[in-house]
Structure formats: structure tokens, C-alpha cells
């Protein structure tokens, strides 16, 4: 048995070394900014350890396996070091707290910091409970806090300790979905008439779960239920220094148990009414939250299905969209991000929402999913940190999240400045020295970017951002017309166009959403 395990391990190491070698060569040829010298050193180390492990396979298999595992670590490090690390992006994770003390919160956040995160989406409302003591809940006679956290405020701890580590906290909310408790959960126990699904029993309405998922839902068509959820969200924003609110489970699910009870014409009319109420809820909530905290980031995490298909309805009433691109392959992740982006109006940012850790994919798969749509998104949010292994944390920090990054959604102007400076550095230290960009063209391009950067370092009023937007667009148009490989390699032109297009998107976002 151990012999088979050893044989499999050796093959896995060979595969990892080959993948790292391919990444080094491919990204070098693309003139990427990565740690190539260190990556090559780790490849050499991995190859030497593999050779030693093979030599030990017959004589000392235990030591051989330990050596092969070290070779595997070195090969993964080589692969990660060969990847670029963006200077401006959201690097986040969704997280449901399980901690019981401030000390446990600090331990969790230390691991997040080690991974390179700059944003954390803490689940502040789930199963119909808040994780903090809620005055809005107690005022309605509803349990004021999730029983696992009574006597302590984990949201306060996460916000306080995250700020010490450079991690910004968003409040992630499960919207109108209130869990799987057979009693309907804390809200429906008190107000069963707020249930989206119910049946009459002994002349009383008894909450029922959604067929298939078992989830209980608040009825979004019930004004009292809407008002209650709005009060919870406004309470969080007013009491805690969260940077954003992340909306999940807002749209009513495709309800077969309701549809079968209606005539087709009635179903269509009912669906239209619900959709209108949903859209109005998001619009009203957005305006209320912005009146409380103008710089608050409102994001939506559309569920697959109706919520995803209609995400364009909310384009003007959310700042950032994080599609649940929950797939095993990078092609599927990319397709999902592109589909969602196509539905949005100008002014939204899009992050890739992925879940490789949740479904048990390995560290390299996680890194690959981060890059699946990196030329289209402004960051990645991973579901969920509770499944993060030490190997994955190491891979994130060694690879895509190696360098510090400014959050694109929180600080778009600073993000643009970082992108311009980074691109000018690449022109100076990579593109021109390696002959991928003619000297004079490189200098002209750098001068244009330096002028744009100088312009942005002056605190322009929001209404004047359109001028640098137009300059970025003009540079994209100019680059698109360059077709001389001797003057500029096509791979470099593609990177420059992508960066300047990103800069334009960020400036448009800053102007339309009024985010500094």
C-alpha cells in the first residue's frame, strides 16, 4: 500500500514541476511581472528533491516520501512565484464566524492576513439571527442575537481587529432567506404571517420551507418583513464601522409550490409584482444606506438563476457585483463572470466570486481560479475561508496575493494611481530592457502616463474625473492602432490596453458611484 502511495506522490510531484516550468516559460514570454528568478530556484530545488526521493524509493521509503513532499512544496512555490500579483484589486473571502472570543477572532484574522486578504465579508445576518445584540430585533420581540454568540459581540471584534491588519470588513447578509429550522427560525416563530410559504393548520398559518432546498423565506411582498430587514441592515451600518453591505438571497426563489397553484396568467402577473417589489426594495435600501454613509459600498452576490439573470435591474442600485461563479473549471468561472458583466450598466465593478476551497480543490486550482477572469474583473472573493488549508494560504500569499494591493472598490482613485505607477515601472524595467517596446515609444507612453498620474494626484472634484477618463480612453484607442511588432510586441500591447481599460472603468465607477 505504501509503495503505491509513494508511486502516486512521485507522479504528482512530476506533474507539479511540469506545471511550474510551463508557467515560468509562458509568463516570461508574456512579459509578465513575476518573481522568475526565485521561481527557477524553486524548480531546481524541487527537481533535486524529486531525484533524491526516487533514489530512496527502494531503500528508505519513509524518508523518500518526506523528501517527495518537500519537492511538492517547492514545485508549488515555483508555480506561484511565476504568477503576477496585481497592485490594485479586491482580495476577499466570505466567512461565517464560529469564534467564541476576541482571541479566536485574532487567530482567524492572522490567517487571513497571512493569505494576503484586504477585504472580509463577515456573515452578520444568517438563519434569521444577527451575530451581534440587535436592538432592532428586540424591539420586535425577536431574539436579539444568535445563541452561539450571546454575551459577546463578534461583529465588533472582527471590525476592530481587522482594521489593525489592513483588512476592510463588509457585512454579508442572507437577505430574506432565514434558514432551515423546522420552526421557521427566530423571526417566523414570532411572525409566522411573514413566511413566504405556509399552509393552514388548525386555522393558523404555519411556515413551510421552500421545496428542494428546505430554506425558509420571509415574504418580500410583506411590508413588515421588508421593513424589518431594512432596519437590521441600517442598524449594522449605523453602529459598526463596516465599509460595505453585501446582499445575498434577495430575490424570491423560483417557487414551484406556488406556481402549481396558479393559472399561468395569474402566475405571470404575480411574478411581475414580486420582481417590482424586489427591485424597489434594493433601490430604496441603496438610497437609505447612502444617505447614512455616502462612501459605503453596496454589493450584490447574485444567486444562479433569477437573481443572476436579472442583475442588470440593480445596476444603478449596487456599486459592486460579485457573481457566484461557482464552478470547477476556469473556463466556466470566466464565462459566468463575462455573462454577468454584460448585464451591467457603466459604473459597476465586478469581482469574481469563486468557491474552490469549499469543494475541496487544491491550492494550485485556487490560484488558477483567481486568474480565470482577471482581465475582466477587479478582484476575487473566495467562498469560504472556513475551508482554507495552510497550503492554500501559502499559495495565495506566494502567488497572486504576494504584493500589497489597494482595493479597487473601496479606493478607486488610489487604485488607478497604483496601476499607472506599476505600468510605468514595467515599461522601464521589463518592456524596454527586454526589447518588447521600442525605446522612444516606451518613453512617450511613460510620459503620457506620468502626466495622467500627476493629474490624478490633484484631488479633482468627482465631476471632473471625466477628463482623465477620456485621456485613458484615448490611450487605449492609440494603442489599438499600433501593429508594428518591432515597436511593440502584441502581448505587451494587450496588457497595456487591458490596464488602461481597467483604469477607465475605475474612473467611471468613481464618478458615477461617487466613491473616492
Short mmCIF file of C-alpha atoms in Angstrom, two decimals:
data_model
loop_
_atom_site.label_atom_id
_atom_site.label_comp_id
_atom_site.label_asym_id
_atom_site.label_seq_id
_atom_site.Cartn_x
_atom_site.Cartn_y
_atom_site.Cartn_z
CA UNK A 1 0.00 0.00 0.00
CA UNK A 2 2.74 2.45 0.96
CA UNK A 3 4.56 1.63 -2.27
CA UNK A 4 1.50 2.65 -4.29
CA UNK A 5 1.18 5.84 -2.25
CA UNK A 6 4.83 6.64 -2.92
CA UNK A 7 4.45 5.99 -6.63
CA UNK A 8 1.40 8.27 -6.83
CA UNK A 9 3.17 11.01 -4.87
CA UNK A 10 6.17 10.93 -7.21
CA UNK A 11 3.90 11.29 -10.24
CA UNK A 12 2.12 14.22 -8.60
CA UNK A 13 5.45 15.94 -7.96
CA UNK A 14 6.48 15.46 -11.59
CA UNK A 15 3.17 16.97 -12.71
CA UNK A 16 3.64 19.96 -10.39
CA UNK A 17 7.17 20.56 -11.61
CA UNK A 18 5.98 20.43 -15.22
CA UNK A 19 3.16 22.89 -14.45
CA UNK A 20 5.59 25.27 -12.76
CA UNK A 21 8.04 25.08 -15.66
CA UNK A 22 5.23 25.81 -18.09
CA UNK A 23 4.03 28.78 -16.02
CA UNK A 24 7.53 30.23 -15.82
CA UNK A 25 8.09 29.98 -19.57
CA UNK A 26 4.59 31.14 -20.53
CA UNK A 27 4.52 34.18 -18.26
CA UNK A 28 8.11 35.09 -19.14
CA UNK A 29 7.15 35.07 -22.82
CA UNK A 30 4.17 37.29 -21.99
CA UNK A 31 6.49 39.80 -20.27
CA UNK A 32 4.60 39.42 -17.01
CA UNK A 33 5.90 40.98 -13.80
CA UNK A 34 6.66 37.97 -11.59
CA UNK A 35 9.41 36.52 -9.39
CA UNK A 36 11.02 34.46 -12.14
CA UNK A 37 14.49 34.12 -10.59
CA UNK A 38 13.05 32.80 -7.34
CA UNK A 39 10.69 30.54 -9.28
CA UNK A 40 13.60 28.99 -11.18
CA UNK A 41 15.49 28.46 -7.92
CA UNK A 42 12.50 26.59 -6.51
CA UNK A 43 12.20 24.49 -9.67
CA UNK A 44 15.82 23.48 -9.28
CA UNK A 45 15.24 22.66 -5.61
CA UNK A 46 12.10 20.64 -6.44
CA UNK A 47 13.94 18.67 -9.15
CA UNK A 48 16.82 17.86 -6.81
CA UNK A 49 14.46 16.73 -4.07
CA UNK A 50 12.49 14.61 -6.54
CA UNK A 51 15.70 12.93 -7.69
CA UNK A 52 16.60 12.21 -4.06
CA UNK A 53 13.11 10.85 -3.35
CA UNK A 54 13.31 8.49 -6.33
CA UNK A 55 16.69 7.21 -5.10
CA UNK A 56 15.15 6.49 -1.68
CA UNK A 57 12.05 4.75 -3.06
CA UNK A 58 13.51 1.25 -2.64
CA UNK A 59 15.87 1.70 0.30
CA UNK A 60 14.05 4.07 2.70
CA UNK A 61 10.52 4.69 1.55
CA UNK A 62 9.52 6.71 4.64
CA UNK A 63 12.33 9.22 4.15
CA UNK A 64 11.63 9.13 0.43
CA UNK A 65 8.01 10.17 0.97
CA UNK A 66 9.05 13.03 3.24
CA UNK A 67 11.51 14.19 0.61
CA UNK A 68 8.89 13.95 -2.14
CA UNK A 69 6.52 16.10 -0.08
CA UNK A 70 9.22 18.75 0.23
CA UNK A 71 9.67 18.58 -3.54
CA UNK A 72 5.94 19.09 -3.97
CA UNK A 73 6.03 22.22 -1.77
CA UNK A 74 8.98 23.64 -3.73
CA UNK A 75 7.24 22.95 -7.05
CA UNK A 76 4.04 24.69 -5.90
CA UNK A 77 6.07 27.66 -4.66
CA UNK A 78 7.76 27.85 -8.07
CA UNK A 79 4.39 27.86 -9.82
CA UNK A 80 3.03 30.61 -7.55
CA UNK A 81 6.14 32.78 -7.80
CA UNK A 82 5.79 32.70 -11.59
CA UNK A 83 2.37 34.37 -11.37
CA UNK A 84 1.78 38.13 -11.47
CA UNK A 85 0.48 39.93 -8.39
CA UNK A 86 -1.86 42.85 -9.07
CA UNK A 87 -1.25 46.13 -7.25
CA UNK A 88 -4.94 47.05 -7.30
CA UNK A 89 -7.72 44.54 -6.68
CA UNK A 90 -10.17 43.29 -4.09
CA UNK A 91 -8.87 40.18 -2.32
CA UNK A 92 -11.62 38.89 -0.14
CA UNK A 93 -13.40 35.98 1.40
CA UNK A 94 -16.87 35.23 2.73
CA UNK A 95 -16.81 33.97 6.30
CA UNK A 96 -19.36 32.72 8.83
CA UNK A 97 -17.99 33.29 12.35
CA UNK A 98 -17.60 30.40 14.77
CA UNK A 99 -15.30 32.14 17.25
CA UNK A 100 -16.11 32.42 20.95
CA UNK A 101 -13.67 35.16 21.99
CA UNK A 102 -11.57 38.09 20.79
CA UNK A 103 -8.51 35.83 20.93
CA UNK A 104 -10.08 33.37 18.49
CA UNK A 105 -11.04 36.25 16.19
CA UNK A 106 -7.42 37.42 16.21
CA UNK A 107 -6.22 33.93 15.28
CA UNK A 108 -8.64 33.77 12.34
CA UNK A 109 -7.64 37.23 11.15
CA UNK A 110 -3.95 36.40 11.41
CA UNK A 111 -4.54 33.54 8.97
CA UNK A 112 -6.47 35.86 6.66
CA UNK A 113 -3.69 38.41 6.80
CA UNK A 114 -1.17 35.67 6.04
CA UNK A 115 -3.13 34.84 2.88
CA UNK A 116 -2.93 38.48 1.71
CA UNK A 117 -6.60 39.47 2.07
CA UNK A 118 -7.64 43.11 2.04
CA UNK A 119 -11.43 42.56 2.36
CA UNK A 120 -13.54 40.33 4.60
CA UNK A 121 -17.25 39.61 4.15
CA UNK A 122 -18.48 38.63 7.62
CA UNK A 123 -21.87 36.91 7.72
CA UNK A 124 -23.64 39.27 10.11
CA UNK A 125 -27.21 38.01 9.49
CA UNK A 126 -27.92 34.32 8.92
CA UNK A 127 -30.68 31.85 9.76
CA UNK A 128 -32.77 34.87 10.79
CA UNK A 129 -30.33 35.89 13.54
CA UNK A 130 -27.85 38.73 13.85
CA UNK A 131 -24.43 37.80 15.24
CA UNK A 132 -24.46 40.97 17.36
CA UNK A 133 -27.01 42.07 20.02
CA UNK A 134 -29.69 43.73 17.89
CA UNK A 135 -31.93 46.44 19.25
CA UNK A 136 -33.97 46.27 16.04
CA UNK A 137 -34.71 42.60 16.74
CA UNK A 138 -35.52 43.00 20.43
CA UNK A 139 -37.83 45.94 19.63
CA UNK A 140 -39.93 43.49 17.57
CA UNK A 141 -39.88 40.80 20.28
CA UNK A 142 -37.45 38.69 18.24
CA UNK A 143 -34.37 37.03 19.76
CA UNK A 144 -31.77 39.76 19.76
CA UNK A 145 -28.74 37.61 18.86
CA UNK A 146 -27.69 34.21 17.60
CA UNK A 147 -27.47 31.96 20.68
CA UNK A 148 -23.90 30.91 19.83
CA UNK A 149 -22.68 34.47 20.49
CA UNK A 150 -24.77 35.65 23.43
CA UNK A 151 -22.81 37.73 25.92
CA UNK A 152 -20.30 38.79 23.28
CA UNK A 153 -20.23 40.81 20.05
CA UNK A 154 -18.21 39.07 17.30
CA UNK A 155 -19.04 41.72 14.69
CA UNK A 156 -17.48 44.40 16.87
CA UNK A 157 -14.41 42.19 17.38
CA UNK A 158 -13.98 41.48 13.68
CA UNK A 159 -14.30 45.14 12.71
CA UNK A 160 -11.88 46.28 15.41
CA UNK A 161 -9.22 43.63 14.84
CA UNK A 162 -9.47 43.65 11.05
CA UNK A 163 -8.62 47.35 10.90
CA UNK A 164 -5.34 46.60 12.72
CA UNK A 165 -4.41 44.20 9.92
CA UNK A 166 -5.40 46.33 6.94
CA UNK A 167 -8.50 44.25 6.20
CA UNK A 168 -11.77 46.06 5.48
CA UNK A 169 -14.97 44.44 6.75
CA UNK A 170 -18.24 44.16 4.80
CA UNK A 171 -21.43 42.94 6.48
CA UNK A 172 -22.67 39.94 4.48
CA UNK A 173 -26.41 39.31 4.88
CA UNK A 174 -28.56 36.34 3.90
CA UNK A 175 -31.42 38.63 2.96
CA UNK A 176 -34.90 37.13 3.08
CA UNK A 177 -33.69 33.54 3.50
CA UNK A 178 -33.92 32.69 7.21
CA UNK A 179 -32.61 29.17 7.48
CA UNK A 180 -33.72 25.57 7.84
CA UNK A 181 -35.03 25.41 11.42
CA UNK A 182 -38.31 23.39 11.27
CA UNK A 183 -39.93 26.06 13.44
CA UNK A 184 -39.08 28.69 10.81
CA UNK A 185 -36.35 30.30 12.89
CA UNK A 186 -36.44 33.25 15.29
CA UNK A 187 -38.34 35.65 13.04
CA UNK A 188 -41.06 33.31 11.81
CA UNK A 189 -41.61 31.90 15.28
CA UNK A 190 -42.80 35.34 16.29
CA UNK A 191 -44.35 36.40 12.99
CA UNK A 192 -45.45 33.28 11.10
CA UNK A 193 -47.54 35.51 8.82
CA UNK A 194 -44.27 36.87 7.37
CA UNK A 195 -43.46 33.49 5.83
CA UNK A 196 -43.18 33.28 2.04
CA UNK A 197 -44.58 29.74 2.13
CA UNK A 198 -47.20 28.50 4.57
CA UNK A 199 -50.10 26.13 4.99
CA UNK A 200 -53.18 26.37 7.15
CA UNK A 201 -53.21 24.09 10.19
CA UNK A 202 -55.89 24.38 12.89
CA UNK A 203 -56.88 27.78 11.44
CA UNK A 204 -53.29 29.04 11.76
CA UNK A 205 -50.71 29.81 9.07
CA UNK A 206 -47.72 27.52 9.63
CA UNK A 207 -44.43 28.47 7.89
CA UNK A 208 -43.23 25.98 5.28
CA UNK A 209 -39.80 25.59 3.66
CA UNK A 210 -39.01 26.00 0.00
CA UNK A 211 -39.21 22.69 -1.83
CA UNK A 212 -35.83 21.28 -2.77
CA UNK A 213 -33.59 23.46 -0.59
CA UNK A 214 -35.51 23.27 2.70
CA UNK A 215 -34.93 27.00 3.20
CA UNK A 216 -37.49 29.17 4.98
CA UNK A 217 -38.05 32.60 3.46
CA UNK A 218 -39.51 35.88 4.62
CA UNK A 219 -42.17 37.12 2.25
CA UNK A 220 -40.72 40.10 0.39
CA UNK A 221 -44.25 41.18 -0.57
CA UNK A 222 -44.99 41.69 3.14
CA UNK A 223 -44.21 45.32 4.00
CA UNK A 224 -43.49 44.45 7.64
CA UNK A 225 -40.91 41.83 6.66
CA UNK A 226 -39.22 44.26 4.29
CA UNK A 227 -39.17 46.97 6.92
CA UNK A 228 -37.63 44.60 9.46
CA UNK A 229 -34.77 43.53 7.20
CA UNK A 230 -34.13 47.16 6.27
CA UNK A 231 -33.95 48.07 9.96
CA UNK A 232 -31.41 45.31 10.60
CA UNK A 233 -29.18 46.49 7.75
CA UNK A 234 -29.41 50.17 8.72
CA UNK A 235 -28.62 49.24 12.33
CA UNK A 236 -25.40 47.50 11.25
CA UNK A 237 -24.31 50.43 9.10
CA UNK A 238 -25.10 52.94 11.86
CA UNK A 239 -23.44 51.03 14.72
CA UNK A 240 -20.39 49.42 13.14
CA UNK A 241 -17.54 50.76 11.05
CA UNK A 242 -18.14 48.34 8.19
CA UNK A 243 -17.04 49.54 4.75
CA UNK A 244 -19.85 47.83 2.91
CA UNK A 245 -23.02 45.74 2.84
CA UNK A 246 -23.14 42.56 0.80
CA UNK A 247 -26.64 41.48 -0.26
CA UNK A 248 -27.39 37.79 -0.75
CA UNK A 249 -30.70 35.90 -1.10
CA UNK A 250 -32.75 38.96 -2.03
CA UNK A 251 -34.82 37.73 -4.96
CA UNK A 252 -37.67 35.33 -4.27
CA UNK A 253 -36.75 31.81 -5.42
CA UNK A 254 -38.44 30.11 -8.36
CA UNK A 255 -41.31 28.73 -6.31
CA UNK A 256 -42.78 25.62 -7.87
CA UNK A 257 -45.14 25.10 -4.94
CA UNK A 258 -46.74 28.48 -5.65
CA UNK A 259 -46.67 28.20 -9.41
CA UNK A 260 -48.60 24.93 -9.44
CA UNK A 261 -51.41 26.61 -7.50
CA UNK A 262 -51.91 29.40 -10.05
CA UNK A 263 -53.21 29.78 -13.55
CA UNK A 264 -50.43 30.80 -15.99
CA UNK A 265 -51.80 34.34 -16.38
CA UNK A 266 -52.01 34.77 -12.61
CA UNK A 267 -48.51 33.39 -12.19
CA UNK A 268 -47.09 35.89 -14.68
CA UNK A 269 -48.86 38.81 -13.00
CA UNK A 270 -47.74 37.63 -9.56
CA UNK A 271 -44.12 37.20 -10.74
CA UNK A 272 -44.09 40.69 -12.24
CA UNK A 273 -45.39 42.14 -8.98
CA UNK A 274 -42.77 40.33 -6.90
CA UNK A 275 -40.00 41.41 -9.27
CA UNK A 276 -41.12 45.04 -8.99
CA UNK A 277 -41.13 44.84 -5.19
CA UNK A 278 -37.67 43.25 -5.17
CA UNK A 279 -36.23 45.96 -7.41
CA UNK A 280 -37.86 48.71 -5.37
CA UNK A 281 -36.53 47.20 -2.14
CA UNK A 282 -32.94 47.26 -3.42
CA UNK A 283 -33.31 50.79 -4.82
CA UNK A 284 -34.82 52.18 -1.61
CA UNK A 285 -32.27 50.39 0.57
CA UNK A 286 -29.40 51.72 -1.54
CA UNK A 287 -30.61 55.31 -1.24
CA UNK A 288 -31.19 54.98 2.51
CA UNK A 289 -27.75 53.48 3.13
CA UNK A 290 -26.03 56.13 1.02
CA UNK A 291 -27.83 58.84 2.99
CA UNK A 292 -26.34 57.36 6.18
CA UNK A 293 -22.85 56.65 4.79
CA UNK A 294 -22.20 58.08 1.30
CA UNK A 295 -18.94 56.13 0.89
CA UNK A 296 -20.46 52.79 1.92
CA UNK A 297 -20.05 50.09 -0.73
CA UNK A 298 -23.24 48.20 -1.53
CA UNK A 299 -22.54 44.91 -3.29
CA UNK A 300 -24.77 42.14 -4.57
CA UNK A 301 -23.95 38.44 -4.78
CA UNK A 302 -26.49 37.11 -7.28
CA UNK A 303 -27.58 33.52 -6.86
CA UNK A 304 -27.60 31.38 -10.03
CA UNK A 305 -30.98 31.61 -11.75
CA UNK A 306 -33.39 34.52 -11.48
CA UNK A 307 -31.09 36.73 -9.40
CA UNK A 308 -28.24 36.34 -11.89
CA UNK A 309 -30.45 36.72 -14.95
CA UNK A 310 -31.92 39.99 -13.65
CA UNK A 311 -28.81 41.50 -12.05
CA UNK A 312 -28.91 44.32 -14.59
CA UNK A 313 -32.08 45.61 -12.88
CA UNK A 314 -29.94 46.54 -9.87
CA UNK A 315 -27.04 48.06 -11.77
CA UNK A 316 -27.86 51.58 -10.60
CA UNK A 317 -28.56 50.50 -7.01
CA UNK A 318 -25.45 48.49 -6.18
CA UNK A 319 -21.83 49.50 -6.55
CA UNK A 320 -20.16 46.12 -6.96
CA UNK A 321 -21.48 42.82 -8.30
CA UNK A 322 -19.90 39.54 -7.20
CA UNK A 323 -21.43 36.73 -9.26
CA UNK A 324 -21.38 33.28 -7.70
CA UNK A 325 -19.18 31.80 -10.43
CA UNK A 326 -19.18 28.54 -8.54
CA UNK A 327 -17.64 26.03 -10.94
CA UNK A 328 -14.81 23.54 -11.03
CA UNK A 329 -13.16 24.77 -14.20
CA UNK A 330 -11.64 28.15 -15.02
CA UNK A 331 -13.48 28.25 -18.35
CA UNK A 332 -16.83 28.04 -16.55
CA UNK A 333 -15.77 30.66 -14.00
CA UNK A 334 -14.73 33.05 -16.76
CA UNK A 335 -17.94 32.50 -18.74
CA UNK A 336 -20.04 33.25 -15.65
CA UNK A 337 -18.18 36.49 -14.93
CA UNK A 338 -18.48 37.63 -18.54
CA UNK A 339 -22.23 36.88 -18.63
CA UNK A 340 -22.85 38.95 -15.52
CA UNK A 341 -20.65 41.79 -16.68
CA UNK A 342 -22.57 42.01 -19.95
CA UNK A 343 -25.78 42.68 -17.98
CA UNK A 344 -24.40 45.65 -16.06
CA UNK A 345 -24.53 49.34 -16.90
CA UNK A 346 -21.45 51.52 -16.96
CA UNK A 347 -20.27 52.37 -13.46
CA UNK A 348 -20.39 48.99 -11.73
CA UNK A 349 -17.34 46.98 -10.76
CA UNK A 350 -17.35 43.21 -10.91
CA UNK A 351 -15.41 40.79 -8.71
CA UNK A 352 -15.18 37.05 -9.38
CA UNK A 353 -16.93 35.01 -6.69
CA UNK A 354 -15.36 31.52 -6.64
CA UNK A 355 -15.51 28.50 -4.32
CA UNK A 356 -12.53 26.19 -4.96
CA UNK A 357 -11.78 25.75 -1.26
CA UNK A 358 -15.38 24.89 -0.43
CA UNK A 359 -15.47 21.98 -2.89
CA UNK A 360 -12.02 20.74 -1.91
CA UNK A 361 -9.96 21.84 -4.90
CA UNK A 362 -6.26 22.13 -4.14
CA UNK A 363 -4.06 25.21 -3.73
CA UNK A 364 -3.00 25.36 -7.37
CA UNK A 365 -6.62 25.14 -8.54
CA UNK A 366 -7.46 28.04 -6.22
CA UNK A 367 -4.69 30.17 -7.72
CA UNK A 368 -5.84 29.28 -11.24
CA UNK A 369 -9.44 30.34 -10.50
CA UNK A 370 -8.23 33.72 -9.27
CA UNK A 371 -6.73 34.32 -12.71
CA UNK A 372 -9.70 32.85 -14.64
CA UNK A 373 -11.24 36.27 -15.36
CA UNK A 374 -8.55 38.61 -14.04
CA UNK A 375 -8.52 40.60 -17.28
CA UNK A 376 -12.25 41.34 -16.76
CA UNK A 377 -12.76 41.56 -13.00
CA UNK A 378 -11.49 43.97 -10.35
CA UNK A 379 -10.80 41.32 -7.74
CA UNK A 380 -11.75 37.93 -6.32
CA UNK A 381 -13.89 36.92 -3.34
CA UNK A 382 -13.49 33.29 -2.24
CA UNK A 383 -16.15 31.15 -0.59
CA UNK A 384 -15.36 30.38 2.13
CA UNK A 385 -12.41 30.88 4.46
CA UNK A 386 -13.61 28.21 6.85
CA UNK A 387 -12.26 25.65 4.36
CA UNK A 388 -8.87 27.34 3.81
CA UNK A 389 -5.91 24.99 4.25
CA UNK A 390 -2.43 26.14 5.24
CA UNK A 391 -1.20 25.08 1.80
CA UNK A 392 -3.77 27.31 0.09
CA UNK A 393 -2.98 30.26 2.36
CA UNK A 394 0.71 29.87 1.50
CA UNK A 395 -0.05 29.60 -2.22
CA UNK A 396 -2.18 32.76 -2.21
CA UNK A 397 0.49 34.77 -0.43
CA UNK A 398 3.34 33.37 -2.53
CA UNK A 399 1.44 33.88 -5.76
CA UNK A 400 -1.44 36.21 -6.75
CA UNK A 401 -1.69 37.97 -3.40
CA UNK A 402 2.06 38.29 -2.90
CA UNK A 403 2.29 42.10 -3.10
CA UNK A 404 0.11 44.58 -1.20
CA UNK A 405 -2.92 45.71 -3.21
CA UNK A 406 -5.26 48.67 -2.98
CA UNK A 407 -8.92 47.70 -3.02
CA UNK A 408 -10.45 48.80 -6.32
CA UNK A 409 -13.97 49.10 -4.93
CA UNK A 410 -13.03 50.99 -1.77
CA UNK A 411 -10.38 53.36 -3.19
CA UNK A 412 -10.70 53.58 -6.99
CA UNK A 413 -8.60 56.74 -7.36
CA UNK A 414 -5.70 55.31 -5.35
CA UNK A 415 -6.08 52.07 -7.29
CA UNK A 416 -5.72 53.95 -10.58
CA UNK A 417 -2.60 55.71 -9.32
CA UNK A 418 -1.08 52.38 -8.27
CA UNK A 419 -1.85 50.85 -11.67
CA UNK A 420 -0.27 53.76 -13.52
CA UNK A 421 2.87 53.67 -11.38
CA UNK A 422 3.17 49.90 -11.73
CA UNK A 423 2.76 50.08 -15.51
CA UNK A 424 5.39 52.82 -15.79
CA UNK A 425 7.76 50.62 -13.76
CA UNK A 426 7.09 47.70 -16.12
CA UNK A 427 7.82 49.91 -19.14
CA UNK A 428 11.12 50.98 -17.57
CA UNK A 429 12.29 47.67 -16.14
CA UNK A 430 10.69 44.94 -18.29
CA UNK A 431 9.27 46.03 -21.64
CA UNK A 432 12.06 48.32 -22.87
CA UNK A 433 15.06 46.37 -21.47
CA UNK A 434 13.76 43.10 -22.96
CA UNK A 435 13.03 44.63 -26.36
CA UNK A 436 9.27 44.27 -26.15
CA UNK A 437 8.77 48.03 -26.53
CA UNK A 438 10.83 50.43 -28.63
CA UNK A 439 12.73 52.97 -26.53
CA UNK A 440 11.13 56.10 -27.96
CA UNK A 441 7.62 54.65 -27.92
CA UNK A 442 8.17 53.49 -24.36
CA UNK A 443 9.28 56.95 -23.29
CA UNK A 444 6.31 58.60 -24.98
CA UNK A 445 3.90 56.18 -23.35
CA UNK A 446 5.53 56.62 -19.96
CA UNK A 447 5.35 60.43 -20.30
CA UNK A 448 1.63 60.21 -21.11
CA UNK A 449 1.04 58.02 -18.08
CA UNK A 450 3.14 60.30 -15.86
CA UNK A 451 1.02 63.26 -16.94
CA UNK A 452 -2.17 61.34 -16.24
CA UNK A 453 -0.83 60.26 -12.85
CA UNK A 454 0.08 63.85 -11.96
CA UNK A 455 -3.42 64.93 -12.95
CA UNK A 456 -4.98 62.32 -10.66
CA UNK A 457 -2.77 63.16 -7.70
CA UNK A 458 -4.55 66.50 -7.59
CA UNK A 459 -7.82 65.96 -5.72
CA UNK A 460 -10.19 66.51 -8.63
CA UNK A 461 -13.87 67.02 -7.89
CA UNK A 462 -15.93 63.98 -8.90
CA UNK A 463 -17.49 65.81 -11.85
CA UNK A 464 -14.02 66.48 -13.32
CA UNK A 465 -12.93 62.83 -13.37
CA UNK A 466 -14.37 62.58 -16.88
CA UNK A 467 -11.25 64.33 -18.23
CA UNK A 468 -8.75 61.65 -17.13
CA UNK A 469 -11.35 59.05 -18.17
CA UNK A 470 -11.22 60.47 -21.68
CA UNK A 471 -7.41 60.52 -21.65
CA UNK A 472 -7.28 56.86 -20.65
CA UNK A 473 -9.75 56.03 -23.45
CA UNK A 474 -7.63 57.96 -25.95
CA UNK A 475 -4.54 55.97 -24.94
CA UNK A 476 -6.47 52.73 -25.48
CA UNK A 477 -7.50 53.91 -28.95
CA UNK A 478 -3.91 54.84 -29.78
CA UNK A 479 -2.54 51.50 -28.59
CA UNK A 480 -5.18 49.65 -30.60
CA UNK A 481 -3.75 51.16 -33.78
CA UNK A 482 -0.17 50.06 -33.09
CA UNK A 483 0.55 47.00 -35.23
CA UNK A 484 4.33 47.04 -35.62
CA UNK A 485 5.85 44.15 -33.64
CA UNK A 486 9.25 45.85 -33.76
CA UNK A 487 7.77 48.87 -32.00
CA UNK A 488 5.59 46.99 -29.52
CA UNK A 489 5.02 43.29 -29.02
CA UNK A 490 1.37 42.29 -29.35
CA UNK A 491 1.47 40.62 -25.92
CA UNK A 492 2.61 43.89 -24.33
CA UNK A 493 0.05 45.90 -26.27
CA UNK A 494 -2.69 43.60 -24.98
CA UNK A 495 -1.52 44.07 -21.38
CA UNK A 496 -1.33 47.84 -21.75
CA UNK A 497 -4.79 48.04 -23.31
CA UNK A 498 -6.21 45.89 -20.52
CA UNK A 499 -4.60 48.05 -17.81
CA UNK A 500 -5.77 51.32 -19.33
CA UNK A 501 -9.25 49.90 -19.87
CA UNK A 502 -9.28 48.94 -16.19
CA UNK A 503 -8.19 52.46 -15.28
CA UNK A 504 -11.03 53.89 -17.33
CA UNK A 505 -13.54 51.53 -15.66
CA UNK A 506 -12.32 52.55 -12.21
CA UNK A 507 -12.58 56.26 -13.01
CA UNK A 508 -16.08 55.76 -14.40
CA UNK A 509 -17.03 53.88 -11.23
CA UNK A 510 -15.57 56.64 -9.03
CA UNK A 511 -17.51 59.30 -10.94
CA UNK A 512 -20.88 57.56 -11.25
CA UNK A 513 -20.96 55.97 -7.80
CA UNK A 514 -19.30 58.97 -6.12
CA UNK A 515 -16.66 56.80 -4.44
CA UNK A 516 -13.31 58.38 -3.60
#
